[in-house]
Coordinates of C-alpha atoms and ligand atoms in Angstrom, one line a residue:
M1 CA -193.1 -147.6 -201.1
T2 CA -193.8 -150.2 -198.5
P3 CA -192.5 -153.7 -198.9
E4 CA -196.1 -154.9 -199.3
K5 CA -196.6 -152.4 -202.2
L6 CA -193.3 -153.5 -203.8
F7 CA -194.3 -157.2 -203.7
H8 CA -197.7 -156.3 -205.0
E9 CA -196.0 -154.7 -208.0
L10 CA -193.5 -157.5 -208.5
L11 CA -196.2 -160.2 -208.4
G12 CA -198.4 -158.2 -210.8
L13 CA -201.5 -158.8 -208.6
G14 CA -203.7 -156.1 -210.0
M15 CA -206.8 -154.7 -208.4
N16 CA -208.3 -157.9 -206.9
W17 CA -205.6 -159.0 -204.6
E18 CA -203.2 -157.3 -202.2
V19 CA -200.2 -158.2 -200.1
V20 CA -201.4 -157.7 -196.6
E21 CA -198.1 -158.7 -194.9
S22 CA -194.6 -159.5 -195.9
R23 CA -192.1 -160.9 -193.4
F24 CA -188.8 -162.9 -193.3
E25 CA -188.9 -165.9 -191.1
R26 CA -185.3 -166.2 -190.2
E27 CA -185.4 -169.7 -188.6
R28 CA -187.0 -171.2 -191.7
G29 CA -185.0 -168.9 -194.0
T30 CA -188.3 -168.1 -195.8
V31 CA -189.9 -164.9 -197.1
C32 CA -193.6 -165.1 -196.4
L33 CA -196.1 -163.1 -198.4
E34 CA -199.6 -163.1 -197.1
I35 CA -202.1 -162.2 -199.7
A36 CA -205.8 -161.5 -199.4
E37 CA -208.5 -160.6 -201.9
T38 CA -209.9 -157.1 -202.2
V39 CA -213.7 -156.4 -202.4
S40 CA -213.4 -155.7 -206.1
L41 CA -212.6 -159.4 -206.6
W42 CA -216.3 -160.4 -206.2
D43 CA -217.3 -158.1 -209.0
S44 CA -215.2 -160.1 -211.5
V45 CA -215.7 -163.7 -210.3
R46 CA -218.4 -165.7 -212.1
C47 CA -219.9 -169.0 -211.4
P48 CA -218.0 -171.8 -213.3
R49 CA -221.2 -173.6 -214.0
D50 CA -223.6 -170.9 -215.4
G51 CA -221.6 -167.7 -215.3
G52 CA -223.9 -166.3 -212.7
L53 CA -223.0 -163.5 -210.2
V54 CA -221.5 -164.7 -207.0
Y55 CA -220.9 -163.4 -203.5
C56 CA -218.3 -164.3 -200.9
Y57 CA -219.5 -167.4 -199.0
D58 CA -216.5 -168.1 -196.7
H59 CA -212.8 -168.7 -196.8
T60 CA -210.6 -171.7 -196.8
E61 CA -208.0 -172.3 -194.2
V62 CA -204.5 -170.9 -194.9
L63 CA -203.1 -172.3 -198.1
S64 CA -199.5 -171.9 -199.3
W65 CA -197.7 -171.9 -202.6
R66 CA -194.0 -172.0 -203.2
H67 CA -192.8 -169.1 -205.3
L68 CA -189.5 -168.1 -206.8
S69 CA -186.8 -167.3 -204.3
V70 CA -186.1 -163.8 -203.1
F71 CA -182.4 -163.2 -202.9
Q72 CA -181.7 -166.9 -202.5
H73 CA -184.3 -167.3 -199.8
R74 CA -187.2 -169.6 -200.2
C75 CA -190.4 -167.7 -200.8
E76 CA -194.0 -168.7 -199.9
I77 CA -197.3 -167.1 -200.7
T78 CA -200.0 -167.7 -198.2
C79 CA -203.6 -166.9 -198.6
R80 CA -207.0 -167.9 -197.2
L81 CA -208.8 -168.2 -200.5
G82 CA -212.4 -167.0 -200.8
R83 CA -215.1 -169.4 -201.7
G84 CA -217.8 -167.9 -203.8
K85 CA -221.5 -168.8 -203.9
C86 CA -223.5 -168.4 -207.0
R87 CA -226.6 -166.2 -206.7
Q88 CA -228.4 -168.3 -209.4
C89 CA -227.6 -171.9 -208.7
G90 CA -226.1 -171.8 -205.2
H91 CA -222.9 -173.6 -206.4
V92 CA -220.1 -173.1 -203.9
F93 CA -216.6 -173.1 -205.3
R94 CA -213.0 -172.0 -204.5
V95 CA -211.7 -169.0 -206.3
R96 CA -208.7 -169.7 -208.4
P97 CA -206.0 -167.1 -207.7
P98 CA -203.9 -165.8 -210.5
W99 CA -200.6 -167.0 -209.2
E100 CA -201.6 -170.7 -208.7
G101 CA -199.9 -173.2 -211.0
L102 CA -201.3 -176.6 -212.0
S103 CA -200.1 -178.3 -208.9
T104 CA -201.6 -177.2 -205.6
H105 CA -198.3 -176.3 -203.9
F106 CA -196.5 -174.1 -206.5
T107 CA -197.1 -170.8 -208.2
K108 CA -197.1 -170.6 -212.0
E109 CA -193.7 -168.9 -212.1
F110 CA -192.1 -171.5 -209.8
E111 CA -193.5 -174.3 -211.9
A112 CA -192.2 -172.7 -215.1
F113 CA -188.8 -172.4 -213.4
C114 CA -188.8 -176.0 -212.4
L115 CA -189.8 -177.1 -215.9
L116 CA -186.9 -175.1 -217.3
L117 CA -184.5 -176.9 -214.9
M118 CA -186.0 -180.3 -215.8
R119 CA -185.1 -179.7 -219.4
E120 CA -181.5 -179.7 -218.4
M121 CA -181.3 -182.2 -215.6
P122 CA -182.8 -185.3 -214.0
V123 CA -185.9 -184.7 -211.8
S124 CA -184.1 -185.9 -208.7
K125 CA -181.4 -183.3 -209.3
V126 CA -183.9 -180.5 -209.8
A127 CA -185.6 -181.6 -206.5
E128 CA -182.3 -181.4 -204.8
A129 CA -181.5 -178.0 -206.3
V130 CA -184.8 -176.3 -205.4
G131 CA -185.4 -178.2 -202.1
E132 CA -188.6 -179.9 -203.0
T133 CA -189.4 -183.6 -203.0
D134 CA -189.2 -185.7 -206.2
T135 CA -192.8 -186.7 -205.8
R136 CA -194.1 -183.1 -205.8
L137 CA -192.1 -182.3 -208.9
W138 CA -193.2 -185.4 -210.7
R139 CA -196.8 -184.6 -209.8
M140 CA -196.4 -181.1 -211.2
L141 CA -194.8 -182.5 -214.4
F142 CA -197.7 -185.0 -214.8
R143 CA -200.2 -182.2 -214.7
H144 CA -198.5 -180.0 -217.2
V145 CA -197.7 -182.8 -219.6
E146 CA -201.3 -184.1 -219.3
A147 CA -202.8 -180.6 -219.9
A148 CA -200.5 -179.8 -222.8
Y149 CA -200.9 -183.3 -224.4
A150 CA -204.6 -182.9 -224.4
E151 CA -204.2 -179.8 -226.6
A152 CA -201.8 -181.5 -229.0
D153 CA -202.9 -181.5 -232.7
F154 CA -202.0 -184.5 -234.9
S155 CA -204.0 -183.5 -237.9
Q156 CA -200.9 -183.2 -240.1
V157 CA -199.4 -186.5 -239.3
C158 CA -198.7 -188.7 -242.3
C159 CA -195.2 -190.3 -241.8
V160 CA -195.1 -192.3 -238.6
G161 CA -192.2 -194.3 -237.1
V162 CA -192.5 -196.8 -234.3
D163 CA -189.8 -198.2 -232.1
E164 CA -189.6 -200.0 -228.8
M165 CA -187.9 -198.7 -225.7
S166 CA -187.0 -201.0 -222.9
I167 CA -188.1 -200.1 -219.5
R168 CA -186.0 -202.7 -217.7
K169 CA -183.3 -204.6 -219.5
G170 CA -184.8 -207.3 -221.7
H171 CA -188.2 -207.4 -220.0
E172 CA -190.7 -204.7 -220.3
Y173 CA -191.1 -202.4 -223.2
I174 CA -193.1 -199.4 -224.3
S175 CA -193.8 -198.7 -228.0
V176 CA -193.1 -195.2 -229.1
F177 CA -194.8 -193.6 -232.1
A178 CA -193.3 -190.6 -233.7
D179 CA -194.1 -188.1 -236.4
L180 CA -191.1 -188.4 -238.7
L181 CA -191.7 -185.1 -240.4
A182 CA -192.4 -182.9 -237.4
K183 CA -189.8 -184.8 -235.5
R184 CA -191.8 -185.3 -232.4
V185 CA -193.0 -188.2 -230.2
L186 CA -196.8 -188.6 -230.7
F187 CA -197.7 -191.5 -228.5
A188 CA -196.2 -194.1 -226.2
T189 CA -197.9 -197.2 -224.7
E190 CA -196.9 -200.3 -222.8
G191 CA -196.0 -203.5 -224.7
K192 CA -194.8 -204.1 -228.3
D193 CA -197.6 -206.2 -229.7
R194 CA -200.1 -205.4 -232.5
A195 CA -202.5 -203.9 -230.0
T196 CA -200.2 -201.0 -229.5
W197 CA -201.2 -199.9 -233.0
V198 CA -204.9 -199.9 -232.0
R199 CA -204.1 -197.7 -229.1
F200 CA -202.0 -195.4 -231.2
I201 CA -204.8 -195.0 -233.8
E202 CA -207.2 -194.1 -231.0
A203 CA -204.8 -191.4 -229.7
L204 CA -204.2 -190.2 -233.2
E205 CA -207.9 -189.8 -233.9
A206 CA -208.6 -188.2 -230.6
H207 CA -206.2 -185.4 -231.6
N208 CA -207.6 -184.7 -235.1
G209 CA -205.4 -187.2 -237.0
H210 CA -206.7 -189.8 -239.3
R211 CA -205.6 -193.4 -239.7
H212 CA -205.8 -193.4 -243.5
A213 CA -203.8 -190.2 -243.8
I214 CA -200.8 -192.2 -242.8
T215 CA -198.7 -193.0 -245.9
Q216 CA -195.5 -194.2 -244.3
A217 CA -194.9 -196.4 -241.3
S218 CA -191.3 -197.0 -240.4
M219 CA -190.3 -199.8 -238.1
D220 CA -188.1 -202.7 -237.4
M221 CA -188.9 -206.1 -238.9
S222 CA -191.1 -207.3 -236.1
Q223 CA -194.3 -209.2 -237.1
A224 CA -196.4 -207.4 -234.5
Y225 CA -195.9 -203.9 -235.8
Q226 CA -196.4 -205.0 -239.4
A227 CA -199.7 -206.7 -238.5
G228 CA -200.7 -203.5 -236.6
V229 CA -200.2 -201.4 -239.7
A230 CA -201.9 -203.9 -242.0
E231 CA -205.0 -204.0 -239.8
N232 CA -205.4 -200.3 -239.2
C233 CA -203.9 -198.2 -241.9
R234 CA -204.8 -199.1 -245.4
N235 CA -202.8 -196.4 -247.1
A236 CA -199.6 -196.9 -245.2
Q237 CA -196.5 -198.3 -246.8
V238 CA -194.3 -200.2 -244.4
V239 CA -190.7 -199.0 -244.4
F240 CA -188.0 -201.1 -242.7
D241 CA -185.7 -198.4 -241.7
K242 CA -182.0 -198.4 -242.3
F243 CA -181.1 -198.2 -238.7
H244 CA -182.9 -201.4 -237.7
V245 CA -181.7 -203.3 -240.8
L246 CA -178.1 -202.4 -240.0
K247 CA -178.6 -203.2 -236.3
N248 CA -179.8 -206.7 -237.2
V249 CA -176.9 -207.4 -239.4
G250 CA -174.6 -206.2 -236.7
E251 CA -176.2 -208.6 -234.2
A252 CA -175.8 -211.4 -236.8
V253 CA -172.0 -210.7 -237.0
D254 CA -171.8 -210.9 -233.2
K255 CA -173.6 -214.3 -233.2
V256 CA -171.1 -215.6 -235.7
R257 CA -168.3 -214.4 -233.6
R258 CA -169.6 -216.1 -230.5
A259 CA -170.3 -219.3 -232.4
E260 CA -166.8 -219.3 -233.8
V261 CA -165.3 -218.8 -230.4
R262 CA -167.3 -221.7 -229.0
L263 CA -166.2 -223.8 -232.0
G264 CA -162.6 -223.2 -231.2
G265 CA -159.6 -224.2 -233.4
Q266 CA -156.0 -223.0 -233.6
G267 CA -155.6 -219.4 -232.7
V268 CA -159.3 -218.6 -232.9
W269 CA -159.7 -217.8 -229.3
E270 CA -156.7 -215.5 -229.2
A271 CA -157.9 -213.8 -232.3
L272 CA -161.5 -213.2 -231.3
H273 CA -161.4 -213.0 -227.5
K274 CA -162.9 -209.7 -226.5
S275 CA -163.1 -208.5 -230.1
Q276 CA -166.8 -207.6 -230.2
W277 CA -166.2 -203.9 -230.2
L278 CA -164.0 -204.2 -233.2
W279 CA -166.8 -205.7 -235.3
R280 CA -169.3 -203.0 -234.3
K281 CA -167.2 -200.2 -235.7
N282 CA -166.6 -199.2 -239.2
P283 CA -163.1 -199.4 -240.6
E284 CA -162.7 -195.7 -240.8
N285 CA -163.4 -195.4 -237.1
L286 CA -160.8 -197.9 -235.9
T287 CA -157.7 -196.9 -234.0
A288 CA -154.3 -197.9 -235.4
K289 CA -154.1 -200.6 -232.8
E290 CA -157.5 -202.0 -233.7
Q291 CA -156.6 -201.9 -237.4
A292 CA -153.5 -203.9 -236.8
R293 CA -155.5 -206.5 -234.9
L294 CA -158.1 -206.6 -237.6
A295 CA -155.4 -207.2 -240.3
K296 CA -154.1 -210.1 -238.2
I297 CA -157.5 -211.6 -237.8
K298 CA -158.1 -211.4 -241.5
E299 CA -155.1 -213.5 -242.3
K300 CA -156.7 -216.4 -240.4
N301 CA -159.6 -216.4 -242.8
L302 CA -162.1 -216.5 -239.9
G303 CA -165.9 -216.6 -240.4
T304 CA -166.3 -213.6 -238.2
A305 CA -164.1 -211.5 -240.5
K306 CA -166.2 -212.7 -243.5
A307 CA -169.4 -211.8 -241.7
Y308 CA -168.0 -208.4 -240.9
Q309 CA -167.2 -207.9 -244.6
M310 CA -170.8 -208.8 -245.4
R311 CA -172.0 -206.2 -243.0
L312 CA -169.8 -203.5 -244.5
V313 CA -171.1 -204.4 -248.0
L314 CA -174.7 -204.2 -246.9
Q315 CA -174.0 -200.9 -245.3
D316 CA -172.4 -199.7 -248.5
I317 CA -175.6 -200.6 -250.4
Y318 CA -177.4 -198.0 -248.5
R319 CA -175.2 -195.4 -250.3
S320 CA -176.7 -196.4 -253.6
A321 CA -178.1 -193.5 -255.4
D322 CA -181.4 -195.0 -256.6
V323 CA -183.8 -197.8 -255.9
T324 CA -182.9 -199.8 -259.0
T325 CA -179.3 -200.0 -258.1
A326 CA -180.2 -200.8 -254.5
R327 CA -182.5 -203.6 -255.5
Y328 CA -179.9 -205.1 -257.8
R329 CA -177.2 -204.9 -255.2
L330 CA -179.3 -206.3 -252.4
R331 CA -180.1 -209.4 -254.6
V332 CA -176.5 -209.9 -255.4
W333 CA -175.6 -209.5 -251.7
C334 CA -178.1 -212.3 -250.8
R335 CA -176.7 -214.6 -253.4
W336 CA -173.2 -213.9 -252.4
V337 CA -173.9 -214.5 -248.7
R338 CA -175.4 -217.9 -249.4
W339 CA -172.7 -218.9 -251.7
V340 CA -169.9 -217.9 -249.3
A341 CA -171.6 -219.5 -246.4
R342 CA -171.2 -223.0 -247.9
F343 CA -167.4 -222.8 -247.5
Y344 CA -167.5 -222.4 -243.7
R345 CA -167.5 -225.3 -241.3
A346 CA -170.3 -226.1 -238.9
N347 CA -172.8 -223.8 -240.7
L348 CA -170.9 -221.0 -239.0
L349 CA -172.5 -218.3 -241.2
C350 CA -176.0 -219.5 -240.8
W351 CA -176.8 -216.2 -239.1
M352 CA -175.8 -214.3 -242.2
V353 CA -177.9 -216.6 -244.4
K354 CA -180.8 -215.9 -242.1
M355 CA -180.1 -212.2 -242.6
A356 CA -180.1 -212.7 -246.4
D357 CA -183.5 -214.5 -246.0
M358 CA -184.8 -211.6 -244.0
V359 CA -183.7 -209.1 -246.6
E360 CA -185.4 -211.0 -249.4
N361 CA -188.6 -211.5 -247.5
H362 CA -188.8 -207.8 -246.6
L363 CA -187.3 -206.4 -249.8
A364 CA -190.2 -204.0 -250.7
G365 CA -190.1 -202.5 -247.2
I366 CA -186.3 -202.2 -247.2
L367 CA -186.4 -200.6 -250.7
A368 CA -189.0 -198.1 -249.6
H369 CA -186.1 -196.4 -247.8
W370 CA -185.1 -194.9 -251.1
K371 CA -188.5 -193.5 -251.7
W372 CA -188.8 -192.0 -248.2
G373 CA -185.1 -191.1 -247.5
V374 CA -185.8 -187.8 -245.9
T375 CA -187.7 -189.2 -243.0
N376 CA -185.1 -191.5 -241.6
A377 CA -183.1 -189.2 -239.5
F378 CA -185.6 -188.9 -236.6
M379 CA -186.1 -192.7 -236.5
E380 CA -182.4 -193.1 -235.8
G381 CA -182.5 -190.1 -233.4
L382 CA -185.2 -191.8 -231.3
N383 CA -182.5 -193.8 -229.6
S384 CA -180.8 -190.7 -228.2
V385 CA -184.2 -189.5 -227.2
F386 CA -184.7 -192.7 -225.2
S387 CA -181.5 -192.4 -223.4
A388 CA -182.1 -188.7 -222.5
T389 CA -185.6 -189.8 -221.2
K390 CA -184.2 -192.5 -219.0
R391 CA -181.5 -190.1 -217.7
K392 CA -184.0 -187.5 -216.7
A393 CA -186.3 -190.1 -215.1
R394 CA -183.4 -191.6 -213.2
G395 CA -184.7 -193.8 -210.4
Y396 CA -188.2 -193.9 -211.8
R397 CA -188.7 -196.7 -214.2
S398 CA -192.4 -197.1 -214.3
S399 CA -194.0 -196.8 -217.7
V400 CA -196.1 -193.8 -216.5
H401 CA -192.9 -191.9 -215.5
L402 CA -191.1 -192.7 -218.6
I403 CA -194.0 -191.9 -221.0
T404 CA -194.5 -188.6 -219.3
M405 CA -190.9 -187.8 -219.5
L406 CA -190.8 -188.9 -223.2
Y407 CA -193.6 -186.5 -224.0
F408 CA -191.9 -183.8 -222.0
V409 CA -188.5 -184.3 -223.8
A410 CA -189.7 -185.0 -227.3
G411 CA -193.4 -184.3 -227.6
K412 CA -192.9 -180.7 -228.7
L413 CA -195.8 -179.8 -226.4
R414 CA -196.8 -176.3 -225.5
L415 CA -195.6 -176.0 -221.9
P416 CA -195.2 -172.9 -219.8
E417 CA -191.9 -171.2 -220.5
F418 CA -189.9 -169.4 -217.9
S419 CA -189.1 -165.8 -218.8
F420 CA -186.2 -163.8 -217.5
H421 CA -187.7 -160.3 -217.8
Ligands
ZN1 ZN1 -224.2 -170.9 -210.8

């Protein structure tokens, strides 16, 4: 068997193409496979416009595609592609070879291999590993995600969660919509205002979903998202998910701590200085050293310790077995917070009182948690999805890059898979 025949077999070229030359270019360290069409090709090619018979019109200049390495050596396929002309309408077009991927420089197999690597590491690392530029790999990813996303079906979507992901610290955001049952990202768009919902509904309906099929919308307590649901989805119940409620109360505790440090007083600074991590943890996760410190702080009867206790109680309310108990306990919690707050100087616990107001004003949405308990896991999981997305898009912080990566990582799209056999 000649090397050309061997490569023909390995590439699975069939009747219409043949390897006319294979050579190893030592100075470039590259295996070059020159391919040409056979006459039989023209019997099977049809006009893309009207399906008419075609004949060979001319050929392109030499084009090349990066293929999988041969024994660690870079491999390139080169070919002067035939251009066909339709006998019926005269349309002239380039023949699409069977090895070509979605990007002009790579073969299908090479693209599938790069996609496999991209699942595991940042794009810049993959580029380094395979010796291609970031730009080419990103362009390839854009094409695949775009093509697969166009095929995505949202007809079963009924439980939706939305959360914001920061692009740059504190400034730009994208809103990410997820299917909480199928555990996949559905849509992402710039901004975090109510218009993001309009764009989401458009995307949903462009993929066979329906706005009134949505029965649950999980979110944080931002006005914009609530308005977005109210205006677009009449059957959706708003759910303020546990993760965001507990995040808010955690932030409130931190505000109390900072205010108390500013306020000063005997021993306050020593007690609270650099203690923020302490208050973010749950007691069972504290180290022995941290526990000792916490006990000392508690002796001083500080507002921060009280606020921390309030957070733990609220957290515990989420362990309530049913909605009736939860409603009762939340009401008691609000009353208790307000009552206790009066005993602290300088309105120190005002952040906790605000939290109590928030809980009361959003009670129905908070209690909906008990009705929809099963769907919460993915909402909380979105945060790790966001960090994985940013890690993979390292160095590329545009919304286009991040949204594409988000769909790639968590969209459950049908992308080419690399096979090892
Ligand atoms: Zn035609």
